[in-house]
Short mmCIF file of C-alpha atoms in Angstrom, two decimals:
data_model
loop_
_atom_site.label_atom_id
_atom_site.label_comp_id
_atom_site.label_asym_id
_atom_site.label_seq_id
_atom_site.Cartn_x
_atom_site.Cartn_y
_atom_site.Cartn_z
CA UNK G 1 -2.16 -12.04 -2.54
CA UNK G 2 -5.03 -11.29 -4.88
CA UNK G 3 -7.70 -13.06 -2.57
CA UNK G 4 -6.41 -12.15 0.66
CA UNK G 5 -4.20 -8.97 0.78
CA UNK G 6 -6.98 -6.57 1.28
CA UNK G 7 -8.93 -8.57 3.96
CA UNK G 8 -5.34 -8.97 5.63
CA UNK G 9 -4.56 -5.02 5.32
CA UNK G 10 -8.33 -4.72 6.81
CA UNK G 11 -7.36 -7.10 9.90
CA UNK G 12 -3.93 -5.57 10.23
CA UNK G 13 -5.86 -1.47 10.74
CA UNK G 14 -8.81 -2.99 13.38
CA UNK G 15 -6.93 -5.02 15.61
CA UNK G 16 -3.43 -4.93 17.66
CA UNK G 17 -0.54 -5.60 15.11
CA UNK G 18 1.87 -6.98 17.19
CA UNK G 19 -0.72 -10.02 18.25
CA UNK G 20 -2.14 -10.52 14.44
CA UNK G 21 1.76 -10.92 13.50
CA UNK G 22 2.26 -13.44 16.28
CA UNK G 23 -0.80 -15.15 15.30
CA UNK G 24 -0.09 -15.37 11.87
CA UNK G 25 3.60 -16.46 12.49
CA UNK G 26 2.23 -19.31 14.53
CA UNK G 27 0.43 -20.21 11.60
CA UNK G 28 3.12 -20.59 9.01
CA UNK G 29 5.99 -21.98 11.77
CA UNK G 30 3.10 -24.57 12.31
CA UNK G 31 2.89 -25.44 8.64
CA UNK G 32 7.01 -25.27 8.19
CA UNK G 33 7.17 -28.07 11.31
CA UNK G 34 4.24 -29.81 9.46
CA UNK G 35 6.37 -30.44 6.42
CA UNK G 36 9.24 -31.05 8.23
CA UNK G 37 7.85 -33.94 9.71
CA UNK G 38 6.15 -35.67 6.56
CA UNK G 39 9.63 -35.20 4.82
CA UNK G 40 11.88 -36.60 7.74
CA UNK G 41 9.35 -39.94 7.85
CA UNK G 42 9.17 -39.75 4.16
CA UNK G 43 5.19 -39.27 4.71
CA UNK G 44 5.37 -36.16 1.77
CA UNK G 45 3.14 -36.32 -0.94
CA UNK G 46 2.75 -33.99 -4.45
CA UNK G 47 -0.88 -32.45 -3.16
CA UNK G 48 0.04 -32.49 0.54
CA UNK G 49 3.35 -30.20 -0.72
CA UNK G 50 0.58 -28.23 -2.71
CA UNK G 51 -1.59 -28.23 0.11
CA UNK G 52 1.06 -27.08 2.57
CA UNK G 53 2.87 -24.69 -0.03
CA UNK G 54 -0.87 -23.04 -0.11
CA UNK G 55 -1.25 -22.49 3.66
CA UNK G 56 2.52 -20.97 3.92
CA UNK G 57 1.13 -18.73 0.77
CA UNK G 58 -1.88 -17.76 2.69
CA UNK G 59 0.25 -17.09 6.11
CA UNK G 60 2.67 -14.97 3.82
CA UNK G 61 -0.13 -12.72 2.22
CA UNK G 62 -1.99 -12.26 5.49
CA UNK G 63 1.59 -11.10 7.15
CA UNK G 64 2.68 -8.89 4.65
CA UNK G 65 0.60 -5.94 4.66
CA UNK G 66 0.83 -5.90 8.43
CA UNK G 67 4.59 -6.16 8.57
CA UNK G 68 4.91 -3.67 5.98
CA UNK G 69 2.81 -0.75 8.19
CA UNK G 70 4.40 -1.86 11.30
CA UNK G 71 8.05 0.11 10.49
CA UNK G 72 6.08 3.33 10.98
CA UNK G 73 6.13 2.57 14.65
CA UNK G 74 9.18 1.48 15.11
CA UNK G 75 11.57 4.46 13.99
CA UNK G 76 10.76 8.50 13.66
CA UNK G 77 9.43 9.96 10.44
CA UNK G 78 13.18 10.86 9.83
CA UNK G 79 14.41 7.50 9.79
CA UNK G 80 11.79 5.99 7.61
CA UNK G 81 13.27 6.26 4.28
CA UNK G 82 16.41 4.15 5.59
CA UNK G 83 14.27 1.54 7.79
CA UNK G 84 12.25 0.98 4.71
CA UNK G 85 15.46 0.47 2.87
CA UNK G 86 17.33 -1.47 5.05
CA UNK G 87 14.29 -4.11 5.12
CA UNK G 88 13.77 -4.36 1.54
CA UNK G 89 17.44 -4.48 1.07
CA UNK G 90 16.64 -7.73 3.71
CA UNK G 91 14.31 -9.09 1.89
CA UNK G 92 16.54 -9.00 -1.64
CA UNK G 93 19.59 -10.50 0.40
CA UNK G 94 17.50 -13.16 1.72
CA UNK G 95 16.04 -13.85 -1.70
CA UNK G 96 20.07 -14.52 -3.23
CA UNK G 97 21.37 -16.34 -0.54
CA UNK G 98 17.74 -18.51 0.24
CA UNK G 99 18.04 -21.04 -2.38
CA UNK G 100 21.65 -21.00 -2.18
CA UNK G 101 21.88 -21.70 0.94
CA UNK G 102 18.39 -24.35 1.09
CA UNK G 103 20.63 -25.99 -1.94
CA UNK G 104 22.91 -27.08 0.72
CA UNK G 105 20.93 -27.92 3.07
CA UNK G 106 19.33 -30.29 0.33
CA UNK G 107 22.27 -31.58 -0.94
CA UNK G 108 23.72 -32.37 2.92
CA UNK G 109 20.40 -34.46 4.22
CA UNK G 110 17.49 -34.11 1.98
CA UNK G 111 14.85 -31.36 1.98
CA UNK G 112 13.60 -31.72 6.07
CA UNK G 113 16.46 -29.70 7.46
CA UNK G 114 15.58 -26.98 4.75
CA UNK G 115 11.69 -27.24 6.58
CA UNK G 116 13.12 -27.13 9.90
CA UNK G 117 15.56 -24.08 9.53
CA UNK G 118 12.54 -22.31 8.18
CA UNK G 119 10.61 -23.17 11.37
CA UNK G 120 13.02 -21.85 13.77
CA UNK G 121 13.56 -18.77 11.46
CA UNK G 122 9.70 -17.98 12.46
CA UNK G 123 10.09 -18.86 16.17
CA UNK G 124 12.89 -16.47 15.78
CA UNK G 125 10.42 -13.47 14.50
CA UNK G 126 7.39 -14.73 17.19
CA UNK G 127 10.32 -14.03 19.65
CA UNK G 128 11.00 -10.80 18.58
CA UNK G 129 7.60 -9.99 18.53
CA UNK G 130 6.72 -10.75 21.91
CA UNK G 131 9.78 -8.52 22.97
CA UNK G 132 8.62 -5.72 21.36
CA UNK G 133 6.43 -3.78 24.04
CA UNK G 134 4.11 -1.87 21.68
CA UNK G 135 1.78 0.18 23.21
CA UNK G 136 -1.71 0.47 21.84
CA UNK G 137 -3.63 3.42 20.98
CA UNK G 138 -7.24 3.55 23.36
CA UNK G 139 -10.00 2.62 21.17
CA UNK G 140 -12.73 5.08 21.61
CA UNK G 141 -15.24 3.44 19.09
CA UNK G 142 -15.80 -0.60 18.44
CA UNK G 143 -13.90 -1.58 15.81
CA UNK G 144 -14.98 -1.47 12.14
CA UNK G 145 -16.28 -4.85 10.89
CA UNK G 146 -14.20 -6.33 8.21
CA UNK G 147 -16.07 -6.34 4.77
CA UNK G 148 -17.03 -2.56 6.06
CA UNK G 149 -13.27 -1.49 6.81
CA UNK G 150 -12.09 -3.38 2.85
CA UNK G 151 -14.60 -0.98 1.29
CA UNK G 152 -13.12 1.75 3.25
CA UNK G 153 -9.46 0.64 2.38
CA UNK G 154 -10.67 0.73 -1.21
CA UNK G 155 -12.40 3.91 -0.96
CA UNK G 156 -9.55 5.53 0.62
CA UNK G 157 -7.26 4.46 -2.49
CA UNK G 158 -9.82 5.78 -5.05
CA UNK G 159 -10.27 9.60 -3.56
CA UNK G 160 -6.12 9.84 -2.45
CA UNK G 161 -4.25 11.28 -5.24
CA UNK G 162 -1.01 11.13 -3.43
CA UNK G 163 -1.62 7.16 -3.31
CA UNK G 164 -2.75 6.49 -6.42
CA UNK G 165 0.66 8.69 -7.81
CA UNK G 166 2.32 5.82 -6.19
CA UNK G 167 0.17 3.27 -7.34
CA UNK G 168 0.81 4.38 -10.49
CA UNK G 169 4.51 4.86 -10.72
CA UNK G 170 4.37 1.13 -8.84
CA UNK G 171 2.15 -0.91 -11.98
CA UNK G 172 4.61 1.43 -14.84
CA UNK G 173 7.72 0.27 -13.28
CA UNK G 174 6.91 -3.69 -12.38
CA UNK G 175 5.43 -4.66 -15.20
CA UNK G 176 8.10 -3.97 -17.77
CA UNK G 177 10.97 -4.59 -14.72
CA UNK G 178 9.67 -7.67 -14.54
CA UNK G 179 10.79 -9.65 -17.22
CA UNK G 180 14.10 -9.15 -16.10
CA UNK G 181 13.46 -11.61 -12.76
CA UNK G 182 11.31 -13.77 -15.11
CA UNK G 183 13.43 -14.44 -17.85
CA UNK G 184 16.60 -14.53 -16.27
CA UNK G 185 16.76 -18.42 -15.51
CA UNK G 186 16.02 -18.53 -19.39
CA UNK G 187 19.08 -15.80 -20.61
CA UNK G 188 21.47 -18.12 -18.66
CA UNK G 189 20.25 -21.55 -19.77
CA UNK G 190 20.28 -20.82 -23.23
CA UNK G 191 21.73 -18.27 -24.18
CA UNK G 192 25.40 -18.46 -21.82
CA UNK G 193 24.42 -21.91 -21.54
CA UNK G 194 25.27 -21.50 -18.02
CA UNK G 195 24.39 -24.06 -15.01
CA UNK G 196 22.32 -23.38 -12.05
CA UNK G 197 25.86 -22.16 -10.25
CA UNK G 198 26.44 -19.54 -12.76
CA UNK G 199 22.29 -18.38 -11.70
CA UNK G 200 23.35 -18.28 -8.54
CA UNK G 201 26.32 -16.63 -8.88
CA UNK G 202 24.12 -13.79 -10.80
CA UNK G 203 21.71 -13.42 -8.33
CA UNK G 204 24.17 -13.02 -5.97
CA UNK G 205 25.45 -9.90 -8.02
CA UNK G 206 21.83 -8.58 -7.64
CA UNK G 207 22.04 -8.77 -3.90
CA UNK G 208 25.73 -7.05 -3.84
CA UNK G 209 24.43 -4.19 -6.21
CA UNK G 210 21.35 -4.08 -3.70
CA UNK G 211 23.46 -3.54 -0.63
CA UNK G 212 25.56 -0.74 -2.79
CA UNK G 213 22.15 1.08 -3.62
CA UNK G 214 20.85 1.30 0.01
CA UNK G 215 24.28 2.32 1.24
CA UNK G 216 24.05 4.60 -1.05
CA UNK G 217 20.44 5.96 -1.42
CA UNK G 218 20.30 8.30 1.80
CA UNK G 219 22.59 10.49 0.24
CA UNK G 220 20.48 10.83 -2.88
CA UNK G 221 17.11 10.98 -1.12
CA UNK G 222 18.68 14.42 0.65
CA UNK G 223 19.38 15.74 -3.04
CA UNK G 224 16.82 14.26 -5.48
CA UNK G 225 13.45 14.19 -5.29
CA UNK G 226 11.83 10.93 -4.94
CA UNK G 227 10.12 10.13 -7.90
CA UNK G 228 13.01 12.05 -10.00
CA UNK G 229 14.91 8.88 -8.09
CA UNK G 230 12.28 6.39 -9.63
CA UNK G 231 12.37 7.97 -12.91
CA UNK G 232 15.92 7.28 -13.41
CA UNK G 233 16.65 4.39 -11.91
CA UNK G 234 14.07 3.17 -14.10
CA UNK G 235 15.51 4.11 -16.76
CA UNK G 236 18.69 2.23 -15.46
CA UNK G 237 16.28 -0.72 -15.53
CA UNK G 238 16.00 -0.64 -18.78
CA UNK G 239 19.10 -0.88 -20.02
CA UNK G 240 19.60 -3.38 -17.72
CA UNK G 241 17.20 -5.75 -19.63
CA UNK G 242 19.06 -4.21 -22.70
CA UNK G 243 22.00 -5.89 -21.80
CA UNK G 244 19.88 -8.96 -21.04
CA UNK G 245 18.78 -9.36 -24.18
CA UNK G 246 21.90 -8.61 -26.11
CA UNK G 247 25.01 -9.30 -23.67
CA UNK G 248 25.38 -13.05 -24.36
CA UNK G 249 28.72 -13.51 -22.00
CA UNK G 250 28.57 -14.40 -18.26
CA UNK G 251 31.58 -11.95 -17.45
CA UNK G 252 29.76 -9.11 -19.35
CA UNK G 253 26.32 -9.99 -16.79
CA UNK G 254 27.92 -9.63 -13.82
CA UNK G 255 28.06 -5.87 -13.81
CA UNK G 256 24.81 -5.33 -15.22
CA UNK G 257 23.35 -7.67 -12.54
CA UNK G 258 24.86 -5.59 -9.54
CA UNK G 259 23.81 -1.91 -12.02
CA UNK G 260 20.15 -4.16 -11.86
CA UNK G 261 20.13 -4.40 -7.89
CA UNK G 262 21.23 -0.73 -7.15
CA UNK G 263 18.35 0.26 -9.46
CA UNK G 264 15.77 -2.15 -8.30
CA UNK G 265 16.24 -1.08 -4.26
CA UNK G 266 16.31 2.54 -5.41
CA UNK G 267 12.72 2.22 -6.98
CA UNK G 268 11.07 -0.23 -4.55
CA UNK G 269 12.63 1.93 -1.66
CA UNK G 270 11.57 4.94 -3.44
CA UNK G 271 7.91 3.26 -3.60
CA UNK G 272 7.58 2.06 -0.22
CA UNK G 273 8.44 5.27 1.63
CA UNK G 274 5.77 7.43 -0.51
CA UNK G 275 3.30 3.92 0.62
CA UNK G 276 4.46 4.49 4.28
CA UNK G 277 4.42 8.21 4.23
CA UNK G 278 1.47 9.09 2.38
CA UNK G 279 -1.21 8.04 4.41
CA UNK G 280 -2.38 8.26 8.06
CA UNK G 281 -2.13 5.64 10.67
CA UNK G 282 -6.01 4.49 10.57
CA UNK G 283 -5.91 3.19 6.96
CA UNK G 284 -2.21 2.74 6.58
CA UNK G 285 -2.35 -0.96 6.76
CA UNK G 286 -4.89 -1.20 4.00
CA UNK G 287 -3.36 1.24 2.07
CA UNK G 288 -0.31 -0.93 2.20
CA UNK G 289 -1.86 -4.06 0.89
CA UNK G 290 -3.66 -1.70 -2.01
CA UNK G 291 0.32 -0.81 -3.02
CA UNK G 292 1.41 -4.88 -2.21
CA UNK G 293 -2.03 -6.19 -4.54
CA UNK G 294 -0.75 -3.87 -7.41
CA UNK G 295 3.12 -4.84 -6.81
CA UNK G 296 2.24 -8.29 -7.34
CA UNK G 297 -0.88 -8.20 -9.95
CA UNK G 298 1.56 -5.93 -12.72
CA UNK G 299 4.43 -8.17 -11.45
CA UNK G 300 2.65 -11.41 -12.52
CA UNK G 301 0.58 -10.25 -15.54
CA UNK G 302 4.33 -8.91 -16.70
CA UNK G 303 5.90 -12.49 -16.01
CA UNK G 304 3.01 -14.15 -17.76
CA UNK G 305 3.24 -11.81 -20.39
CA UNK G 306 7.27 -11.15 -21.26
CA UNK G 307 7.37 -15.29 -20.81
CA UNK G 308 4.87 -15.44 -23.65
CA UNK G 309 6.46 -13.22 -26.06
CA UNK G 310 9.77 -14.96 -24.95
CA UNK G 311 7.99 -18.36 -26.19
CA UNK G 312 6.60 -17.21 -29.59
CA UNK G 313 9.77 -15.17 -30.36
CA UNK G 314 12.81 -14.85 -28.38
CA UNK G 315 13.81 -14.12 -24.83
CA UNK G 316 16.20 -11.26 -26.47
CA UNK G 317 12.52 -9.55 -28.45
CA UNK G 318 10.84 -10.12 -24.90
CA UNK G 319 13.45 -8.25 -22.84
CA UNK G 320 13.66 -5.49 -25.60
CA UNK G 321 10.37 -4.74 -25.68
CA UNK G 322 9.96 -4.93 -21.55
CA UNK G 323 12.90 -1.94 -22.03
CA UNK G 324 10.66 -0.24 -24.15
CA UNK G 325 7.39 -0.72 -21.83
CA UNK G 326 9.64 0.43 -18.81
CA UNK G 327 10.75 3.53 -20.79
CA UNK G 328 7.31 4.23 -22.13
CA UNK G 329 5.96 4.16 -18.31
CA UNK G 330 8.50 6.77 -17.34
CA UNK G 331 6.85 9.26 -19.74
CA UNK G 332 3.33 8.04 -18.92
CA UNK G 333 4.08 8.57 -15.26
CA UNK G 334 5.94 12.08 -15.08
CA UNK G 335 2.76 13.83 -13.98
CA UNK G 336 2.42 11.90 -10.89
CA UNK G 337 4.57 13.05 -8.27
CA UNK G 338 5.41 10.79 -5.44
CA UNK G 339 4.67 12.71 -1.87
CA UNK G 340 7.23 14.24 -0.21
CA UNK G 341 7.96 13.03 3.90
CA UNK G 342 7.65 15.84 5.46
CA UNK G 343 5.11 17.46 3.20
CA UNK G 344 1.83 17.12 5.15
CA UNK G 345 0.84 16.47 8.71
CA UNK G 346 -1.36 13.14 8.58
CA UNK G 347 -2.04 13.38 12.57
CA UNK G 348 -5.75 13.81 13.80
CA UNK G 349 -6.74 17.16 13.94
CA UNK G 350 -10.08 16.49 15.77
CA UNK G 351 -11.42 19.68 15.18
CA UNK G 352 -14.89 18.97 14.22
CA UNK G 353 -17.71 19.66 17.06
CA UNK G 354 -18.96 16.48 18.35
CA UNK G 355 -22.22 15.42 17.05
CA UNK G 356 -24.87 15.07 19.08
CA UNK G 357 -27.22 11.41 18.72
CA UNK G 358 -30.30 11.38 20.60
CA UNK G 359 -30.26 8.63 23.60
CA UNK G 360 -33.19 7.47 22.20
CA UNK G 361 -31.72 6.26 18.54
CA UNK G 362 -28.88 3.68 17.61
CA UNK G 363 -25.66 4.45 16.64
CA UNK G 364 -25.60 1.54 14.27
CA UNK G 365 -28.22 3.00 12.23
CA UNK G 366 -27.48 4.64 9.07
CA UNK G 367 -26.88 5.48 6.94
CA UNK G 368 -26.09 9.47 8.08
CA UNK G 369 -26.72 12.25 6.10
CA UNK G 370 -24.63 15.05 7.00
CA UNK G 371 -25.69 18.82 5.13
CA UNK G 372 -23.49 21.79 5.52
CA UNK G 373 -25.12 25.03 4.08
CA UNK G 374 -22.80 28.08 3.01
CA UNK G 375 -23.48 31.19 1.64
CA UNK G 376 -20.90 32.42 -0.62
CA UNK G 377 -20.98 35.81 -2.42
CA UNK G 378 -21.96 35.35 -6.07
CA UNK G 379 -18.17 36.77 -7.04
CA UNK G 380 -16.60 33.66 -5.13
CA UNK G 381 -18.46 31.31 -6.92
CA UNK G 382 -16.01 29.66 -9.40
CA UNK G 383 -13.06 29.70 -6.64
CA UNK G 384 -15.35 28.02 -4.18
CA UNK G 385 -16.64 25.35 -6.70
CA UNK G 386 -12.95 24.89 -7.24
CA UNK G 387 -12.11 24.47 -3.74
CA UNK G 388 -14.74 22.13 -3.13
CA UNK G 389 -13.04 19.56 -5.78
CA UNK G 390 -10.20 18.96 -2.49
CA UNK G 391 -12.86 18.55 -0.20
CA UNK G 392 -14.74 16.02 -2.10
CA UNK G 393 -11.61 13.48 -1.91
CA UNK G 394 -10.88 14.16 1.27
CA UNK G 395 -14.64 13.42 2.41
CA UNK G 396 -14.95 10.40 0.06
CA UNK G 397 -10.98 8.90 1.53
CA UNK G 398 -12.43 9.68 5.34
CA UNK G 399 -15.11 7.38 4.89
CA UNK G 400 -17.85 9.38 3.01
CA UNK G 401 -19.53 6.84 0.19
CA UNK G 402 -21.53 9.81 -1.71
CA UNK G 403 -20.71 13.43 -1.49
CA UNK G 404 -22.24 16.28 -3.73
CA UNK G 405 -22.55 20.09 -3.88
CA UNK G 406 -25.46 21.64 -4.66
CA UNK G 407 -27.05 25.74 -5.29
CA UNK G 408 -29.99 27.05 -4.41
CA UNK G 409 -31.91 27.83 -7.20
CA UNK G 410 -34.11 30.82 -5.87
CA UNK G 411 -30.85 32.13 -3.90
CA UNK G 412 -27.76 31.64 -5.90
CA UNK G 413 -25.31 32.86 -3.22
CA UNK G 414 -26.88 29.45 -1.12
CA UNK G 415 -24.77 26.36 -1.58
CA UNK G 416 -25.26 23.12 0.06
CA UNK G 417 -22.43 20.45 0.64
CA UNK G 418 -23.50 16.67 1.62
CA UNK G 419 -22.43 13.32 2.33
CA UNK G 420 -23.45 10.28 3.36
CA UNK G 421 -21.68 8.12 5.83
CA UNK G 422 -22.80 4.24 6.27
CA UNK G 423 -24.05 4.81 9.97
CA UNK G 424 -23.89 6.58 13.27
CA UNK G 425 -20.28 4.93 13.87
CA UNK G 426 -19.23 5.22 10.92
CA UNK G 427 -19.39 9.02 10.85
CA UNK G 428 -17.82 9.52 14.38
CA UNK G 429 -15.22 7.53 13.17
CA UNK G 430 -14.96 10.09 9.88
CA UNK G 431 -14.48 12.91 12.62
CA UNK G 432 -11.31 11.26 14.27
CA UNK G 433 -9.70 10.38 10.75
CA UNK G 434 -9.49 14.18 9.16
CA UNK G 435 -5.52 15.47 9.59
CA UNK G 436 -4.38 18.81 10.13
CA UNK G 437 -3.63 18.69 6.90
CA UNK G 438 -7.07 17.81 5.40
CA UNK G 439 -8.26 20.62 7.96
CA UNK G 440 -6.35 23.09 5.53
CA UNK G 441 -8.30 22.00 2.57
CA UNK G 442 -11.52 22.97 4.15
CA UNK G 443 -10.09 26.23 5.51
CA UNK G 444 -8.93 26.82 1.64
CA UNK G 445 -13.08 26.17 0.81
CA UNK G 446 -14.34 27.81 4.11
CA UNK G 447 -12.59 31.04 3.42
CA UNK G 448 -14.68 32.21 0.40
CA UNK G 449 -18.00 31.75 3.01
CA UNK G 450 -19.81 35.52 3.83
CA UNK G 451 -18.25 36.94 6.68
CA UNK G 452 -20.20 36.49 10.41
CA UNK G 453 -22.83 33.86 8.48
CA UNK G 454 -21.97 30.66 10.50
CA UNK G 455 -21.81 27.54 8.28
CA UNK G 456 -25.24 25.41 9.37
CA UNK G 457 -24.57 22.02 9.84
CA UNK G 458 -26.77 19.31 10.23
CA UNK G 459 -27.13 15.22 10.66
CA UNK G 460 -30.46 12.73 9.11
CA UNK G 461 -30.54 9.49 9.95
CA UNK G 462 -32.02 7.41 7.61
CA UNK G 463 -35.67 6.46 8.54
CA UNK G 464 -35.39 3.03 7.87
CA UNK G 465 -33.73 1.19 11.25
CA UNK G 466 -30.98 -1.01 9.39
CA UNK G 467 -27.84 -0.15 8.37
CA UNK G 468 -24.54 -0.60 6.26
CA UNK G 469 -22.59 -2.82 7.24
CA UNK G 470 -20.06 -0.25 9.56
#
């Protein structure tokens, strides 16, 4: 995930969807029929399983943030908040009854005809794939080159506020939640001295209080706001690894395991919706595999971590003091409110004038300096400075890699906005990606400029005839 989820969330944005999934589906029912062989001729080895349990990683991180921006085009904006519930309530169902079921499978004829139901299980999503008659958008432009569209993808998470508020709530949550995942296999070894049934059995309970939650979250969602819905159920959370760490009876578990899955959908619902909802269609892929990097990263550092404390102390201390990590993010986190649906129009606007290249020059050169001079009455000065702070982010998210502001020093009512974008391309692509929403934020700015003094733009290209990579 770490090495590959932006590159993958780069691929997903700048090529069709529908044939990256199928490729990378290919890829991993490849490697599923691969080890299915070796194990039924008893050819399996401890590195080739590494080996092969690496490719099926790689396969999985280059699918996900793909998959994940794909449910956007598959339902209305309406029905997003349930389609991004029902699949994660998928995914945790899947997840209980897995290694249950692979268990079996095991136990029946040895670990092959685990391999091999996995293998049909991803001819089964190639099919569905190639069913699915998506229809492509017309690409106007070439596409963006990949270390060019990561920087954009990572640009675009630094300068959008409404992403990084659920970037935010996303690292406070997982990485005191999860100690509760981590340290469960250790709660019922030692302390209920339970067997691997009774784990099962418990992670089953997860799954049922999972299925309760998404039944139930629609309902909520049309009352509560969503990050007043991640607030508490985080809270939930945390008593749920309260009665981890002190509950030390397997009948007592069972309803704080199903409390633990109706609180865990309602936050990684509430998450994934804000992911999906808060960003337009050109970057939403990377801005999903931003979200999935920081899911996992606090996920693992708090595995590593609460299993640590668990070790030196006691899984009991460890739990406790995830609670008190989890509550303490809660308070950190009030001040970043998750976006709301319906709240902004993230379609093109397109209502920038086309800029005009000479025949004679290349439109991979760059990069572009683009100027826009305003004259604003000396009374409007603050408000405009303050109105400006918008259209910085929304510049710097578009593409933009420097912005500044600048006034005239002999003229004081003369202010000067520029950016620079990495080339020629780049910056006609920067046109098509501003929303009707972002065209409100420069209205908000634009509004303080003198009456019948038209706003001068213009574009330099740099003299030198390279470029950024675009």
């Amino acid at each position: 995930m770490f090495f590959l989820a932006l590159p993958a969330g780069a691929l997903a944005d700048i090529v069709d969807k529908r044939r990256y999934l199928v490729g990378v589906q290919v890829w991993m029912a490849s490697v599923a029929l691969l080890l299915t062989a070796l194990s039924l001729l008893d050819l399996m080895s401890v590195s080739m399983l590494l080996i092969l349990t690496l490719a099926m990683g790689i396969g999985t991180a280059l699918m996900m943030p793909a998959w994940s921006a794909v449910t956007p085009e598959l339902v209305d904006k309406s029905e997003l908040p349930a389609a991004v519930a029902l699949s994660s309530l998928g995914m945790n169902v899947a997840r209980a009854i897995g290694p249950a079921l692979a268990g079996v499978l095991v136990s029946l004829s040895g670990p092959w005809l685990t391999f091999a139901l996995n293998a049909v299980s991803f001819l089964a999503v190639i099919a569905a794939l190639l069913a699915w008659r998506r229809t492509p958008s017309a690409a106007v432009l070439p596409a963006e080159r990949l270390f060019g569209a990561v920087r954009v993808g990572l640009r675009y998470a630094c300068s959008a506020p409404s992403l990084q508020a659920v970037l935010a709530r996303t690292a406070a949550f997982f990485l005191g939640a999860s100690a509760g995942m981590a340290l469960l296999p250790l709660i019922v070894r030692q302390a209920l001295q339970g067997s691997a049934a009774d784990y099962g059995v418990l992670l089953g309970c997860i799954g049922i209080g999972a299925i309760a939650g998404a039944i139930g979250l629609p309902q909520l969602r049309a009352r509560v706001r969503g990050d007043l819905i991640v607030a508490g159920a985080s809270a939930v959370y945390a008593l749920v690894l309260l009665g981890l760490a002190w509950i030390h009876s397997f009948a007592g578990l069972i309803p704080v395991m199903l409390v633990s899955g109706a609180a865990w959908i309602a936050v990684l619902s509430s998450l994934q919706v804000a992911a999906q909802t808060s960003v337009p269609a050109w970057v939403k892929a990377r801005a999903l595999a931003v979200y999935i990097l920081i899911f996992f990263g606090t996920s693992a550092l708090g595995a590593a971590v609460w299993g640590a404390v668990a070790s030196h102390f006691s899984p009991s201390l460890a739990l406790s003091a995830a609670a008190g990590v989890l509550l303490a993010g809660i308070v950190l986190t009030l001040r970043f409110r998750l976006p709301v649906t319906q709240s902004e129009d993230l379609a093109p606007s397109l209502h920038w004038p086309q800029p005009v290249l000479d025949s004679s020059l290349d439109r991979e050169r760059g990069p572009v300096l683009v100027t826009l001079d305003y004259v604003i009455p000396a009374e409007h000065a603050q408000a405009f400075r303050q109105a400006m702070v918008p259209v910085r982010h929304m510049r710097q998210r578009n593409g933009a890699f420097s912005w500044g502001l600048m006034q005239d020093s002999e003229n004081p009512e003369r202010w000067q906005e520029f950016f620079f974008d990495e080339s020629w391309l780049a910056h006609l692509r920067h046109h098509g990606r501003v929303t009707h929403g972002e065209k409100q934020i420069e209205a908000a700015a634009r509004r303080y400029q003198k009456p019948d003094v038209p706003i001068a733009i213009r574009h330099l290209l740099s003299a030198a005839t390279g470029s950024r990579d675009a």
